């Protein structure tokens, strides 16, 4: 699961992971959780997710994405006249309150972003194999203050029935990964079973498949 794998996915347009609609969890749950003071959301490993357009109607959005193709496609497919400039290790694609930082998420310094009120992980953690997940969670925590909250969507299926990505992440896995900060609370908000075994643009040959929504906060 190196950078070449993901670059190849975008170059070949093999985007079975890209979801073609806004996640229903946003309207059902995040809309009710938003506070008046919430101004900024970080979306790690964002791809060209349509969720960012929904979020941008409510907050400043900072996406982090490895692929230049994904960043350009996000704006071009919505006919948004973006600007692009170099910012250190990153290429910054921006328009109004939307900023996509193209480069290695693990090199994105918290000082490059203003205070982050929310971190929205729709399919970032589950895109990474177990060997990379702790480093990813540690990176997420570097953007958190006591006022930051994480909305995280995991996918669950029997591990022995399929090899990811996406990789299944269960509640016990999430609690282990975030246990590095004992002050954090993890609340399971919802589980959405997929009876047709579809996730994004793929149908999985597994006996069960579900997405689970978590709220992580101080």
mmCIF file of C-alpha atoms in Angstrom:
data_model
loop_
_atom_site.group_PDB
_atom_site.id
_atom_site.type_symbol
_atom_site.label_atom_id
_atom_site.label_comp_id
_atom_site.label_asym_id
_atom_site.label_seq_id
_atom_site.Cartn_x
_atom_site.Cartn_y
_atom_site.Cartn_z
ATOM 1 C CA UNK A 1 0.000 0.000 0.000
ATOM 2 C CA UNK A 2 2.511 2.623 -1.146
ATOM 3 C CA UNK A 3 1.958 5.913 -2.954
ATOM 4 C CA UNK A 4 2.384 4.284 -6.361
ATOM 5 C CA UNK A 5 -0.707 2.117 -5.753
ATOM 6 C CA UNK A 6 -2.948 5.154 -5.239
ATOM 7 C CA UNK A 7 -1.369 7.188 -8.038
ATOM 8 C CA UNK A 8 -2.022 4.257 -10.373
ATOM 9 C CA UNK A 9 -5.683 4.122 -9.296
ATOM 10 C CA UNK A 10 -6.192 7.758 -10.316
ATOM 11 C CA UNK A 11 -4.124 7.528 -13.489
ATOM 12 C CA UNK A 12 -6.037 4.448 -14.659
ATOM 13 C CA UNK A 13 -9.366 5.829 -13.413
ATOM 14 C CA UNK A 14 -9.941 2.661 -11.369
ATOM 15 C CA UNK A 15 -11.951 4.460 -8.724
ATOM 16 C CA UNK A 16 -14.096 1.749 -7.205
ATOM 17 C CA UNK A 17 -13.608 3.494 -3.858
ATOM 18 C CA UNK A 18 -15.103 6.814 -5.020
ATOM 19 C CA UNK A 19 -18.643 7.309 -3.779
ATOM 20 C CA UNK A 20 -20.985 9.049 -6.191
ATOM 21 C CA UNK A 21 -23.307 10.621 -3.655
ATOM 22 C CA UNK A 22 -23.088 12.544 -0.404
ATOM 23 C CA UNK A 23 -23.012 10.196 2.556
ATOM 24 C CA UNK A 24 -26.417 10.037 4.308
ATOM 25 C CA UNK A 25 -24.645 10.179 7.680
ATOM 26 C CA UNK A 26 -23.925 13.878 7.080
ATOM 27 C CA UNK A 27 -27.552 14.984 6.973
ATOM 28 C CA UNK A 28 -28.703 12.481 9.590
ATOM 29 C CA UNK A 29 -25.993 13.093 12.176
ATOM 30 C CA UNK A 30 -23.395 15.779 11.490
ATOM 31 C CA UNK A 31 -26.016 18.420 10.733
ATOM 32 C CA UNK A 32 -27.337 18.007 14.281
ATOM 33 C CA UNK A 33 -23.865 17.949 15.859
ATOM 34 C CA UNK A 34 -22.594 21.178 14.334
ATOM 35 C CA UNK A 35 -22.059 24.071 16.740
ATOM 36 C CA UNK A 36 -22.336 27.758 15.892
ATOM 37 C CA UNK A 37 -18.622 28.140 16.550
ATOM 38 C CA UNK A 38 -17.594 25.354 14.157
ATOM 39 C CA UNK A 39 -15.735 27.025 11.291
ATOM 40 C CA UNK A 40 -13.204 24.564 9.870
ATOM 41 C CA UNK A 41 -13.166 20.881 8.913
ATOM 42 C CA UNK A 42 -10.184 18.768 7.856
ATOM 43 C CA UNK A 43 -10.866 15.929 5.407
ATOM 44 C CA UNK A 44 -7.844 13.593 5.233
ATOM 45 C CA UNK A 45 -7.253 11.384 2.162
ATOM 46 C CA UNK A 46 -10.201 13.210 0.619
ATOM 47 C CA UNK A 47 -9.990 12.143 -3.026
ATOM 48 C CA UNK A 48 -12.649 14.086 -4.918
ATOM 49 C CA UNK A 49 -15.395 13.316 -2.406
ATOM 50 C CA UNK A 50 -18.710 15.062 -2.984
ATOM 51 C CA UNK A 51 -18.998 15.343 0.792
ATOM 52 C CA UNK A 52 -16.602 18.282 0.661
ATOM 53 C CA UNK A 53 -19.143 20.339 -1.291
ATOM 54 C CA UNK A 54 -21.750 19.637 1.423
ATOM 55 C CA UNK A 55 -19.269 20.576 4.123
ATOM 56 C CA UNK A 56 -18.208 23.758 2.303
ATOM 57 C CA UNK A 57 -21.774 25.063 2.569
ATOM 58 C CA UNK A 58 -21.280 25.071 6.334
ATOM 59 C CA UNK A 59 -17.555 25.489 7.070
ATOM 60 C CA UNK A 60 -14.131 26.123 5.655
ATOM 61 C CA UNK A 61 -12.863 22.858 4.200
ATOM 62 C CA UNK A 62 -9.237 21.703 4.125
ATOM 63 C CA UNK A 63 -8.790 18.460 2.232
ATOM 64 C CA UNK A 64 -5.566 16.469 2.102
ATOM 65 C CA UNK A 65 -5.006 14.279 -0.944
ATOM 66 C CA UNK A 66 -2.049 12.494 -2.501
ATOM 67 C CA UNK A 67 -3.227 12.683 -6.121
ATOM 68 C CA UNK A 68 -3.057 15.821 -8.234
ATOM 69 C CA UNK A 69 -5.610 14.267 -10.582
ATOM 70 C CA UNK A 70 -8.123 13.931 -7.733
ATOM 71 C CA UNK A 71 -7.701 17.569 -6.711
ATOM 72 C CA UNK A 72 -8.102 18.874 -10.256
ATOM 73 C CA UNK A 73 -11.073 16.605 -10.915
ATOM 74 C CA UNK A 74 -12.867 17.780 -7.783
ATOM 75 C CA UNK A 75 -12.946 21.369 -9.031
ATOM 76 C CA UNK A 76 -13.244 20.699 -12.759
ATOM 77 C CA UNK A 77 -16.175 18.275 -12.444
ATOM 78 C CA UNK A 78 -18.057 20.985 -10.539
ATOM 79 C CA UNK A 79 -16.907 23.728 -12.938
ATOM 80 C CA UNK A 80 -15.278 25.611 -10.058
ATOM 81 C CA UNK A 81 -12.577 28.130 -11.138
ATOM 82 C CA UNK A 82 -9.831 27.093 -8.721
ATOM 83 C CA UNK A 83 -6.337 28.512 -8.289
ATOM 84 C CA UNK A 84 -3.182 26.471 -7.690
ATOM 85 C CA UNK A 85 0.125 27.399 -6.082
ATOM 86 C CA UNK A 86 3.072 25.723 -4.422
ATOM 87 C CA UNK A 87 3.184 25.722 -0.610
ATOM 88 C CA UNK A 88 6.330 23.944 0.587
ATOM 89 C CA UNK A 89 5.904 20.199 0.067
ATOM 90 C CA UNK A 90 2.361 20.682 -1.231
ATOM 91 C CA UNK A 91 0.440 21.982 -4.187
ATOM 92 C CA UNK A 92 -2.499 23.978 -2.856
ATOM 93 C CA UNK A 93 -5.708 23.968 -4.917
ATOM 94 C CA UNK A 94 -8.169 26.562 -3.661
ATOM 95 C CA UNK A 95 -11.408 28.391 -4.281
ATOM 96 C CA UNK A 96 -13.273 30.491 -1.717
ATOM 97 C CA UNK A 97 -13.453 28.374 1.481
ATOM 98 C CA UNK A 98 -12.212 25.146 -0.165
ATOM 99 C CA UNK A 99 -8.520 24.251 0.068
ATOM 100 C CA UNK A 100 -7.092 20.939 -1.141
ATOM 101 C CA UNK A 101 -3.533 20.215 -0.031
ATOM 102 C CA UNK A 102 -2.048 17.845 -2.599
ATOM 103 C CA UNK A 103 0.854 15.814 -1.267
ATOM 104 C CA UNK A 104 1.784 13.405 1.513
ATOM 105 C CA UNK A 105 -0.738 13.776 4.347
ATOM 106 C CA UNK A 106 1.873 12.601 6.837
ATOM 107 C CA UNK A 107 3.925 15.704 5.994
ATOM 108 C CA UNK A 108 1.047 18.152 6.466
ATOM 109 C CA UNK A 109 1.950 20.335 9.452
ATOM 110 C CA UNK A 110 -0.868 21.515 11.740
ATOM 111 C CA UNK A 111 0.598 25.043 11.577
ATOM 112 C CA UNK A 112 -0.386 25.201 7.888
ATOM 113 C CA UNK A 113 -4.055 25.096 8.873
ATOM 114 C CA UNK A 114 -6.027 27.389 11.125
ATOM 115 C CA UNK A 115 -7.732 25.773 14.113
ATOM 116 C CA UNK A 116 -9.550 22.575 13.149
ATOM 117 C CA UNK A 117 -13.031 22.132 14.670
ATOM 118 C CA UNK A 118 -13.854 18.868 12.902
ATOM 119 C CA UNK A 119 -11.968 16.035 11.256
ATOM 120 C CA UNK A 120 -14.131 14.066 8.845
ATOM 121 C CA UNK A 121 -12.882 10.594 7.909
ATOM 122 C CA UNK A 122 -15.251 8.934 5.455
ATOM 123 C CA UNK A 123 -12.905 6.321 4.000
ATOM 124 C CA UNK A 124 -9.363 7.259 5.016
ATOM 125 C CA UNK A 125 -8.549 4.929 7.909
ATOM 126 C CA UNK A 126 -10.107 1.966 6.128
ATOM 127 C CA UNK A 127 -7.990 2.692 3.038
ATOM 128 C CA UNK A 128 -4.837 1.895 5.008
ATOM 129 C CA UNK A 129 -3.552 -1.548 6.032
ATOM 130 C CA UNK A 130 -3.231 -2.325 9.717
ATOM 131 C CA UNK A 131 0.519 -1.616 9.669
ATOM 132 C CA UNK A 132 -0.153 2.031 8.737
ATOM 133 C CA UNK A 133 -3.250 2.735 10.796
ATOM 134 C CA UNK A 134 -1.573 3.732 14.055
ATOM 135 C CA UNK A 135 0.677 6.254 12.322
ATOM 136 C CA UNK A 136 -2.393 7.680 10.589
ATOM 137 C CA UNK A 137 -4.325 8.028 13.857
ATOM 138 C CA UNK A 138 -1.311 9.647 15.531
ATOM 139 C CA UNK A 139 -1.232 12.162 12.679
ATOM 140 C CA UNK A 140 -4.938 12.919 13.127
ATOM 141 C CA UNK A 141 -4.380 13.583 16.811
ATOM 142 C CA UNK A 142 -1.722 16.179 16.003
ATOM 143 C CA UNK A 143 -4.489 18.381 14.535
ATOM 144 C CA UNK A 144 -6.771 18.050 17.567
ATOM 145 C CA UNK A 145 -7.399 20.469 20.390
ATOM 146 C CA UNK A 146 -9.870 19.879 23.207
ATOM 147 C CA UNK A 147 -12.546 21.494 21.020
ATOM 148 C CA UNK A 148 -11.911 19.320 17.958
ATOM 149 C CA UNK A 149 -14.195 16.417 17.163
ATOM 150 C CA UNK A 150 -13.733 13.551 14.725
ATOM 151 C CA UNK A 151 -16.544 12.025 12.692
ATOM 152 C CA UNK A 152 -15.254 8.707 11.389
ATOM 153 C CA UNK A 153 -16.946 6.168 9.123
ATOM 154 C CA UNK A 154 -15.586 2.621 9.208
ATOM 155 C CA UNK A 155 -16.499 -0.426 7.159
ATOM 156 C CA UNK A 156 -17.009 -3.861 8.696
ATOM 157 C CA UNK A 157 -16.943 -7.279 7.047
ATOM 158 C CA UNK A 158 -15.463 -10.672 8.008
ATOM 159 C CA UNK A 159 -11.691 -10.235 7.735
ATOM 160 C CA UNK A 160 -11.110 -13.743 6.416
ATOM 161 C CA UNK A 161 -13.504 -13.284 3.487
ATOM 162 C CA UNK A 162 -11.745 -10.469 1.632
ATOM 163 C CA UNK A 163 -8.470 -8.622 1.440
ATOM 164 C CA UNK A 164 -8.694 -4.820 1.338
ATOM 165 C CA UNK A 165 -8.659 -2.040 0.596
ATOM 166 C CA UNK A 166 -10.989 -1.089 2.091
ATOM 167 C CA UNK A 167 -9.840 -2.807 5.270
ATOM 168 C CA UNK A 168 -12.382 -3.636 7.979
ATOM 169 C CA UNK A 169 -12.102 -1.612 11.183
ATOM 170 C CA UNK A 170 -14.233 -2.705 14.145
ATOM 171 C CA UNK A 171 -14.985 -0.849 17.356
ATOM 172 C CA UNK A 172 -12.287 -2.695 19.297
ATOM 173 C CA UNK A 173 -9.759 -1.746 16.626
ATOM 174 C CA UNK A 174 -10.750 1.901 16.819
ATOM 175 C CA UNK A 175 -10.511 1.945 20.615
ATOM 176 C CA UNK A 176 -7.050 0.369 20.450
ATOM 177 C CA UNK A 177 -5.816 2.870 17.879
ATOM 178 C CA UNK A 178 -7.058 5.915 19.790
ATOM 179 C CA UNK A 179 -5.981 4.567 23.194
ATOM 180 C CA UNK A 180 -2.771 6.602 22.877
ATOM 181 C CA UNK A 181 -4.848 9.475 24.262
ATOM 182 C CA UNK A 182 -6.721 8.279 27.325
ATOM 183 C CA UNK A 183 -8.845 11.445 27.486
ATOM 184 C CA UNK A 184 -10.666 10.743 24.249
ATOM 185 C CA UNK A 185 -14.220 9.415 24.201
ATOM 186 C CA UNK A 186 -15.449 7.167 21.396
ATOM 187 C CA UNK A 187 -19.177 6.967 20.770
ATOM 188 C CA UNK A 188 -20.808 4.714 18.211
ATOM 189 C CA UNK A 189 -23.576 6.737 16.591
ATOM 190 C CA UNK A 190 -24.974 4.431 13.920
ATOM 191 C CA UNK A 191 -24.521 1.296 11.858
ATOM 192 C CA UNK A 192 -25.694 1.089 8.261
ATOM 193 C CA UNK A 193 -25.919 -2.498 6.930
ATOM 194 C CA UNK A 194 -25.453 -2.951 3.190
ATOM 195 C CA UNK A 195 -27.726 -5.820 2.246
ATOM 196 C CA UNK A 196 -26.606 -5.671 -1.392
ATOM 197 C CA UNK A 197 -22.928 -5.931 -0.263
ATOM 198 C CA UNK A 198 -22.088 -2.747 -2.169
ATOM 199 C CA UNK A 199 -19.610 -0.164 -0.919
ATOM 200 C CA UNK A 200 -18.934 2.849 -3.142
ATOM 201 C CA UNK A 201 -18.789 1.480 -6.712
ATOM 202 C CA UNK A 202 -17.934 -2.111 -5.812
ATOM 203 C CA UNK A 203 -19.900 -5.198 -4.821
ATOM 204 C CA UNK A 204 -18.079 -7.400 -2.325
ATOM 205 C CA UNK A 205 -18.262 -11.172 -2.135
ATOM 206 C CA UNK A 206 -18.675 -11.244 1.637
ATOM 207 C CA UNK A 207 -21.352 -12.614 3.949
ATOM 208 C CA UNK A 208 -21.998 -9.260 5.646
ATOM 209 C CA UNK A 209 -21.068 -5.631 5.072
ATOM 210 C CA UNK A 210 -21.833 -2.513 7.087
ATOM 211 C CA UNK A 211 -20.656 1.032 7.683
ATOM 212 C CA UNK A 212 -20.408 2.317 11.233
ATOM 213 C CA UNK A 213 -20.277 5.945 12.326
ATOM 214 C CA UNK A 214 -18.223 7.091 15.317
ATOM 215 C CA UNK A 215 -17.884 10.390 17.151
ATOM 216 C CA UNK A 216 -14.489 10.890 18.802
ATOM 217 C CA UNK A 217 -14.038 13.808 21.160
ATOM 218 C CA UNK A 218 -12.647 15.011 24.475
#
